[in-house]
């Protein structure tokens, strides 16, 4: 039991979530191998415990390291000898069977041949129920990545790509459940009362309310200038994974002009879609450009054909570096007011901390006065929640 407890403690230090139930199940599994000392059994034990502790394939490498370090620390010489041994166990006097080993399970003794297969173990003795506490939400490592400042994230880290896709799928599932609940036929009280007047007002025949069909069109506008290029990549990853939950969604990139990149969302996988986006940006010379939101918004309005069913989501730091100004007010604010007037809703996701808003060339207050809703986005968790509730 001490070995299993030490293993659980070391795994927690490495960031792998381990619950009490996992530790208990690991102890039950280790009891089957407690009296068997062969190199093959060592590997079986390692594989069996990995099935209990490892919930994600990315955790397997660290588990193997912690397992080897934990059991070698206890009796290094015996374990090394056990792993390097290639000799077979001694045979009994009959020369036909291996020696039997005594094992304890649930305060009862039974014998098991050292060559017996694991599949022949009595399944009634094992609790196959998954440790539910381990599956609640996202594991500790992913949770730390979601709460980390986006400025500190490495875009070339493969784990972040998988996390963004997982967040996108989670957004799509939640939106699908929400839409399904909104379409359930509820009772229409007024129509039911009118229909049942012939029965003296007694509700005998109920009338169901017809579901309200939402036909909102979503426009995603992403700032790819030098100050926001780093977060626009994560934004595209989430929208790519959650695109099916949005009705007629369209995706645009902008710096000093806007270019539609919606066709990149139709690629087979995320990497191909992202490659397509980079190609579109290169063809339009939009690699780390300078923001001119006046010309960019003007170009976007001409392409988008906004109406009262349009929801516009803009990812930008609201810094109009090269945009024209009149009386110290950016002219892009007039275009923002026009977008808010002709569309249903305009939401701006600002990756800068609030203490930097309205400083130097920041146009946050101007866009708020124009009617846009501005929200702070400092990590992937905030970004996912805002996209989810659109």
CSV table of N, CA and C in Angstrom, one decimal, residues 243-353:
chain,number,residue,atom,x,y,z
A,243,UNK,N,-17.7,25.5,-35.7
A,243,UNK,CA,-18.4,26.2,-36.8
A,243,UNK,C,-19.7,25.6,-37.0
A,244,UNK,N,-19.9,24.3,-36.9
A,244,UNK,CA,-21.2,23.7,-37.2
A,244,UNK,C,-22.4,24.2,-36.3
A,245,UNK,N,-22.0,24.7,-35.1
A,245,UNK,CA,-23.1,25.2,-34.2
A,245,UNK,C,-23.5,26.6,-34.5
A,246,UNK,N,-22.9,27.3,-35.5
A,246,UNK,CA,-23.3,28.6,-35.9
A,246,UNK,C,-23.9,28.6,-37.2
A,247,UNK,N,-25.0,29.3,-37.4
A,247,UNK,CA,-25.8,29.4,-38.6
A,247,UNK,C,-25.2,30.3,-39.6
A,248,UNK,N,-24.7,29.8,-40.7
A,248,UNK,CA,-24.2,30.6,-41.8
A,248,UNK,C,-23.1,31.5,-41.4
A,249,UNK,N,-22.1,31.0,-40.6
A,249,UNK,CA,-21.0,31.8,-40.1
A,249,UNK,C,-20.0,32.2,-41.2
A,250,UNK,N,-19.5,33.4,-41.1
A,250,UNK,CA,-18.5,33.8,-42.0
A,250,UNK,C,-17.3,34.4,-41.2
A,251,UNK,N,-16.1,34.2,-41.7
A,251,UNK,CA,-14.9,34.6,-41.0
A,251,UNK,C,-14.1,35.5,-41.9
A,252,UNK,N,-13.6,36.6,-41.2
A,252,UNK,CA,-12.8,37.7,-41.9
A,252,UNK,C,-11.6,38.0,-41.1
A,253,UNK,N,-10.5,38.3,-41.8
A,253,UNK,CA,-9.3,38.8,-41.2
A,253,UNK,C,-9.1,40.3,-41.7
A,254,UNK,N,-8.5,41.1,-40.8
A,254,UNK,CA,-8.3,42.5,-41.2
A,254,UNK,C,-7.0,43.1,-40.5
A,255,UNK,N,-6.4,44.0,-41.2
A,255,UNK,CA,-5.4,44.9,-40.6
A,255,UNK,C,-5.7,46.3,-41.1
A,256,UNK,N,-5.3,46.6,-42.4
A,256,UNK,CA,-5.7,47.9,-43.0
A,256,UNK,C,-6.7,47.6,-44.1
A,257,UNK,N,-7.1,46.4,-44.2
A,257,UNK,CA,-8.2,46.0,-45.1
A,257,UNK,C,-8.8,44.7,-44.6
A,258,UNK,N,-9.9,44.3,-45.0
A,258,UNK,CA,-10.5,43.0,-44.6
A,258,UNK,C,-10.6,42.0,-45.7
A,259,UNK,N,-10.3,40.8,-45.4
A,259,UNK,CA,-10.3,39.7,-46.4
A,259,UNK,C,-11.1,38.5,-45.8
A,260,UNK,N,-12.0,38.0,-46.6
A,260,UNK,CA,-12.8,36.8,-46.1
A,260,UNK,C,-12.0,35.6,-46.2
A,261,UNK,N,-12.0,34.8,-45.1
A,261,UNK,CA,-11.3,33.5,-45.1
A,261,UNK,C,-12.2,32.4,-44.7
A,262,UNK,N,-13.5,32.5,-45.0
A,262,UNK,CA,-14.5,31.5,-44.7
A,262,UNK,C,-14.2,30.2,-45.3
A,263,UNK,N,-13.7,30.2,-46.5
A,263,UNK,CA,-13.4,28.9,-47.2
A,263,UNK,C,-12.4,28.1,-46.5
A,264,UNK,N,-11.6,28.7,-45.7
A,264,UNK,CA,-10.6,27.9,-44.9
A,264,UNK,C,-11.3,27.0,-43.9
A,265,UNK,N,-12.5,27.4,-43.4
A,265,UNK,CA,-13.2,26.6,-42.4
A,265,UNK,C,-13.7,25.3,-43.0
A,266,UNK,N,-13.8,25.2,-44.3
A,266,UNK,CA,-14.3,23.9,-45.0
A,266,UNK,C,-13.2,22.9,-45.2
A,267,UNK,N,-12.0,23.2,-44.8
A,267,UNK,CA,-10.9,22.2,-45.0
A,267,UNK,C,-11.1,21.0,-44.1
A,268,UNK,N,-10.5,19.8,-44.5
A,268,UNK,CA,-10.7,18.6,-43.8
A,268,UNK,C,-10.2,18.6,-42.3
A,269,UNK,N,-9.1,19.2,-42.0
A,269,UNK,CA,-8.6,19.3,-40.7
A,269,UNK,C,-8.1,20.7,-40.3
A,270,UNK,N,-7.8,20.9,-39.1
A,270,UNK,CA,-7.4,22.2,-38.6
A,270,UNK,C,-6.1,22.7,-39.2
A,271,UNK,N,-5.1,21.8,-39.4
A,271,UNK,CA,-3.9,22.3,-39.9
A,271,UNK,C,-4.0,22.7,-41.4
A,272,UNK,N,-4.8,22.0,-42.2
A,272,UNK,CA,-5.0,22.4,-43.5
A,272,UNK,C,-5.8,23.7,-43.6
A,273,UNK,N,-6.7,23.9,-42.7
A,273,UNK,CA,-7.5,25.1,-42.6
A,273,UNK,C,-6.6,26.3,-42.2
A,274,UNK,N,-5.7,26.1,-41.3
A,274,UNK,CA,-4.8,27.1,-40.8
A,274,UNK,C,-3.8,27.5,-41.9
A,275,UNK,N,-3.3,26.5,-42.6
A,275,UNK,CA,-2.4,26.7,-43.8
A,275,UNK,C,-3.1,27.5,-44.9
A,276,UNK,N,-4.4,27.2,-45.1
A,276,UNK,CA,-5.1,28.0,-46.1
A,276,UNK,C,-5.3,29.5,-45.7
A,277,UNK,N,-5.5,29.7,-44.4
A,277,UNK,CA,-5.6,31.1,-43.9
A,277,UNK,C,-4.3,31.8,-44.1
A,278,UNK,N,-3.2,31.2,-43.8
A,278,UNK,CA,-1.9,31.8,-44.0
A,278,UNK,C,-1.6,32.2,-45.4
A,279,UNK,N,-2.0,31.3,-46.3
A,279,UNK,CA,-1.9,31.6,-47.7
A,279,UNK,C,-2.7,32.8,-48.2
A,280,UNK,N,-3.9,32.9,-47.7
A,280,UNK,CA,-4.8,34.0,-48.0
A,280,UNK,C,-4.2,35.3,-47.5
A,281,UNK,N,-3.6,35.3,-46.3
A,281,UNK,CA,-3.0,36.5,-45.7
A,281,UNK,C,-1.8,36.9,-46.5
A,282,UNK,N,-1.0,35.9,-47.0
A,282,UNK,CA,0.2,36.2,-47.7
A,282,UNK,C,-0.1,36.8,-49.1
A,283,UNK,N,-1.2,36.3,-49.7
A,283,UNK,CA,-1.6,36.8,-51.0
A,283,UNK,C,-2.1,38.2,-50.9
A,284,UNK,N,-2.7,38.6,-49.8
A,284,UNK,CA,-3.2,39.9,-49.6
A,284,UNK,C,-2.3,40.8,-48.8
A,285,UNK,N,-1.0,40.3,-48.6
A,285,UNK,CA,0.0,41.1,-47.9
A,285,UNK,C,-0.5,41.5,-46.5
A,286,UNK,N,-0.9,40.6,-45.7
A,286,UNK,CA,-1.5,40.9,-44.4
A,286,UNK,C,-0.6,40.2,-43.3
A,287,UNK,N,0.6,40.0,-43.5
A,287,UNK,CA,1.5,39.4,-42.5
A,287,UNK,C,2.1,40.5,-41.6
A,288,UNK,N,1.6,40.6,-40.4
A,288,UNK,CA,2.1,41.5,-39.4
A,288,UNK,C,2.0,43.0,-39.9
A,289,UNK,N,0.8,43.3,-40.4
A,289,UNK,CA,0.6,44.7,-41.0
A,289,UNK,C,0.2,45.7,-39.9
A,290,UNK,N,-0.1,46.9,-40.3
A,290,UNK,CA,-0.5,47.9,-39.4
A,290,UNK,C,-2.0,48.2,-39.4
A,291,UNK,N,-2.6,48.4,-38.2
A,291,UNK,CA,-4.0,48.6,-38.2
A,291,UNK,C,-4.5,49.9,-38.7
A,292,UNK,N,-5.5,49.8,-39.6
A,292,UNK,CA,-6.2,51.0,-40.1
A,292,UNK,C,-7.7,50.6,-40.1
A,293,UNK,N,-8.3,50.7,-39.0
A,293,UNK,CA,-9.7,50.2,-38.8
A,293,UNK,C,-10.7,50.9,-39.6
A,294,UNK,N,-10.4,52.2,-40.0
A,294,UNK,CA,-11.4,52.9,-40.9
A,294,UNK,C,-11.5,52.2,-42.2
A,295,UNK,N,-10.4,51.9,-42.9
A,295,UNK,CA,-10.5,51.3,-44.2
A,295,UNK,C,-10.9,49.8,-44.0
A,296,UNK,N,-10.5,49.2,-42.9
A,296,UNK,CA,-10.8,47.8,-42.7
A,296,UNK,C,-12.3,47.6,-42.5
A,297,UNK,N,-12.9,48.4,-41.6
A,297,UNK,CA,-14.4,48.3,-41.4
A,297,UNK,C,-15.2,48.7,-42.6
A,298,UNK,N,-14.7,49.7,-43.3
A,298,UNK,CA,-15.4,50.1,-44.5
A,298,UNK,C,-15.4,49.0,-45.6
A,299,UNK,N,-14.3,48.3,-45.7
A,299,UNK,CA,-14.2,47.1,-46.6
A,299,UNK,C,-15.1,46.0,-46.1
A,300,UNK,N,-15.1,45.8,-44.8
A,300,UNK,CA,-15.9,44.7,-44.2
A,300,UNK,C,-17.4,44.9,-44.4
A,301,UNK,N,-17.9,46.2,-44.2
A,301,UNK,CA,-19.3,46.5,-44.4
A,301,UNK,C,-19.8,46.3,-45.8
A,302,UNK,N,-18.9,46.5,-46.8
A,302,UNK,CA,-19.2,46.3,-48.2
A,302,UNK,C,-19.3,44.8,-48.5
A,303,UNK,N,-18.5,44.0,-47.9
A,303,UNK,CA,-18.5,42.6,-48.2
A,303,UNK,C,-19.6,41.8,-47.4
A,304,UNK,N,-19.9,42.2,-46.2
A,304,UNK,CA,-20.7,41.4,-45.3
A,304,UNK,C,-22.2,41.5,-45.5
A,305,UNK,N,-22.7,42.6,-46.0
A,305,UNK,CA,-24.2,42.8,-46.2
A,305,UNK,C,-24.9,42.6,-44.9
A,306,UNK,N,-24.6,43.4,-43.8
A,306,UNK,CA,-25.2,43.2,-42.5
A,306,UNK,C,-26.7,43.6,-42.5
A,307,UNK,N,-27.4,42.9,-41.6
A,307,UNK,CA,-28.8,43.2,-41.4
A,307,UNK,C,-29.2,43.0,-40.0
A,308,UNK,N,-30.5,43.1,-39.7
A,308,UNK,CA,-30.9,43.0,-38.3
A,308,UNK,C,-30.8,41.6,-37.6
A,309,UNK,N,-30.4,40.6,-38.4
A,309,UNK,CA,-30.2,39.3,-37.9
A,309,UNK,C,-28.7,39.0,-37.8
A,310,UNK,N,-27.8,40.0,-38.0
A,310,UNK,CA,-26.4,39.7,-38.0
A,310,UNK,C,-25.8,40.0,-36.6
A,311,UNK,N,-25.0,39.0,-36.2
A,311,UNK,CA,-24.2,39.2,-35.0
A,311,UNK,C,-22.7,39.2,-35.3
A,312,UNK,N,-22.1,40.4,-35.0
A,312,UNK,CA,-20.7,40.6,-35.4
A,312,UNK,C,-19.8,40.4,-34.2
A,313,UNK,N,-18.8,39.6,-34.3
A,313,UNK,CA,-17.9,39.3,-33.2
A,313,UNK,C,-16.5,39.8,-33.7
A,314,UNK,N,-15.9,40.8,-33.0
A,314,UNK,CA,-14.6,41.4,-33.5
A,314,UNK,C,-13.6,41.1,-32.4
A,315,UNK,N,-12.5,40.5,-32.8
A,315,UNK,CA,-11.3,40.3,-31.9
A,315,UNK,C,-10.3,41.3,-32.3
A,316,UNK,N,-10.1,42.3,-31.4
A,316,UNK,CA,-9.1,43.4,-31.6
A,316,UNK,C,-8.8,44.0,-30.3
A,317,UNK,N,-7.6,44.7,-30.3
A,317,UNK,CA,-7.2,45.5,-29.2
A,317,UNK,C,-7.7,46.9,-29.2
A,318,UNK,N,-8.5,47.3,-30.3
A,318,UNK,CA,-9.1,48.6,-30.5
A,318,UNK,C,-8.0,49.7,-30.6
A,319,UNK,N,-6.9,49.4,-31.2
A,319,UNK,CA,-5.8,50.4,-31.4
A,319,UNK,C,-5.7,50.7,-32.9
A,320,UNK,N,-6.3,51.8,-33.2
A,320,UNK,CA,-6.3,52.2,-34.6
A,320,UNK,C,-5.1,53.1,-34.9
A,321,UNK,N,-4.0,52.3,-35.2
A,321,UNK,CA,-2.7,53.0,-35.4
A,321,UNK,C,-2.7,54.0,-36.5
A,322,UNK,N,-3.1,53.5,-37.7
A,322,UNK,CA,-3.0,54.3,-38.9
A,322,UNK,C,-4.3,54.9,-39.4
A,323,UNK,N,-5.4,54.8,-38.6
A,323,UNK,CA,-6.7,55.3,-39.0
A,323,UNK,C,-6.8,56.8,-38.9
A,324,UNK,N,-7.6,57.4,-39.8
A,324,UNK,CA,-7.7,58.9,-39.7
A,324,UNK,C,-8.5,59.3,-38.5
A,325,UNK,N,-8.3,60.6,-38.0
A,325,UNK,CA,-9.0,61.1,-36.9
A,325,UNK,C,-9.5,62.5,-37.2
A,326,UNK,N,-10.6,62.9,-36.6
A,326,UNK,CA,-11.2,64.2,-36.7
A,326,UNK,C,-11.6,64.7,-35.3
A,327,UNK,N,-10.9,65.8,-34.9
A,327,UNK,CA,-11.1,66.4,-33.6
A,327,UNK,C,-10.7,65.3,-32.5
A,328,UNK,N,-9.6,64.6,-32.8
A,328,UNK,CA,-9.1,63.6,-31.9
A,328,UNK,C,-10.0,62.4,-31.7
A,329,UNK,N,-11.0,62.3,-32.6
A,329,UNK,CA,-11.8,61.1,-32.5
A,329,UNK,C,-11.6,60.3,-33.8
A,330,UNK,N,-11.4,59.0,-33.7
A,330,UNK,CA,-11.2,58.2,-34.9
A,330,UNK,C,-12.4,58.1,-35.7
A,331,UNK,N,-12.2,58.2,-37.0
A,331,UNK,CA,-13.4,58.1,-37.9
A,331,UNK,C,-13.9,56.6,-38.0
A,332,UNK,N,-13.1,55.7,-37.5
A,332,UNK,CA,-13.6,54.3,-37.5
A,332,UNK,C,-14.8,54.1,-36.5
A,333,UNK,N,-14.9,55.0,-35.5
A,333,UNK,CA,-16.0,55.0,-34.6
A,333,UNK,C,-17.3,55.2,-35.3
A,334,UNK,N,-17.3,56.1,-36.3
A,334,UNK,CA,-18.5,56.3,-37.0
A,334,UNK,C,-19.0,55.1,-37.8
A,335,UNK,N,-18.0,54.3,-38.3
A,335,UNK,CA,-18.3,53.1,-39.0
A,335,UNK,C,-18.8,52.0,-38.0
A,336,UNK,N,-18.2,52.0,-36.8
A,336,UNK,CA,-18.7,51.1,-35.7
A,336,UNK,C,-20.1,51.4,-35.4
A,337,UNK,N,-20.4,52.7,-35.3
A,337,UNK,CA,-21.8,53.1,-35.0
A,337,UNK,C,-22.8,52.6,-36.1
A,338,UNK,N,-22.3,52.7,-37.3
A,338,UNK,CA,-23.1,52.3,-38.4
A,338,UNK,C,-23.4,50.7,-38.3
A,339,UNK,N,-22.3,50.0,-38.0
A,339,UNK,CA,-22.5,48.5,-37.9
A,339,UNK,C,-23.4,48.2,-36.7
A,340,UNK,N,-23.3,48.9,-35.6
A,340,UNK,CA,-24.2,48.6,-34.5
A,340,UNK,C,-25.7,48.9,-34.8
A,341,UNK,N,-25.9,49.9,-35.7
A,341,UNK,CA,-27.2,50.3,-36.0
A,341,UNK,C,-27.9,49.4,-37.0
A,342,UNK,N,-27.2,48.8,-38.0
A,342,UNK,CA,-27.8,48.0,-39.0
A,342,UNK,C,-27.7,46.5,-38.6
A,343,UNK,N,-26.9,46.1,-37.6
A,343,UNK,CA,-26.9,44.7,-37.2
A,343,UNK,C,-27.5,44.5,-35.8
A,344,UNK,N,-27.7,43.2,-35.5
A,344,UNK,CA,-28.4,42.9,-34.2
A,344,UNK,C,-27.5,43.2,-33.0
A,345,UNK,N,-26.2,42.9,-33.1
A,345,UNK,CA,-25.3,43.0,-32.0
A,345,UNK,C,-23.9,43.0,-32.5
A,346,UNK,N,-23.0,43.9,-31.9
A,346,UNK,CA,-21.6,43.9,-32.2
A,346,UNK,C,-20.9,43.7,-30.8
A,347,UNK,N,-20.0,42.7,-30.8
A,347,UNK,CA,-19.3,42.4,-29.6
A,347,UNK,C,-17.8,42.5,-29.9
A,348,UNK,N,-17.0,43.2,-29.1
A,348,UNK,CA,-15.6,43.3,-29.3
A,348,UNK,C,-14.9,42.5,-28.2
A,349,UNK,N,-14.0,41.6,-28.5
A,349,UNK,CA,-13.2,40.9,-27.6
A,349,UNK,C,-11.8,41.5,-27.5
A,350,UNK,N,-11.4,42.1,-26.4
A,350,UNK,CA,-10.2,42.9,-26.3
A,350,UNK,C,-9.2,42.0,-25.5
A,351,UNK,N,-8.0,41.6,-26.0
A,351,UNK,CA,-7.1,40.8,-25.3
A,351,UNK,C,-6.2,41.6,-24.4
A,352,UNK,N,-6.3,43.0,-24.4
A,352,UNK,CA,-5.5,43.8,-23.5
A,352,UNK,C,-6.1,43.9,-22.1
A,353,UNK,N,-5.3,44.0,-21.1
A,353,UNK,CA,-5.9,44.3,-19.7
A,353,UNK,C,-6.6,45.6,-19.7
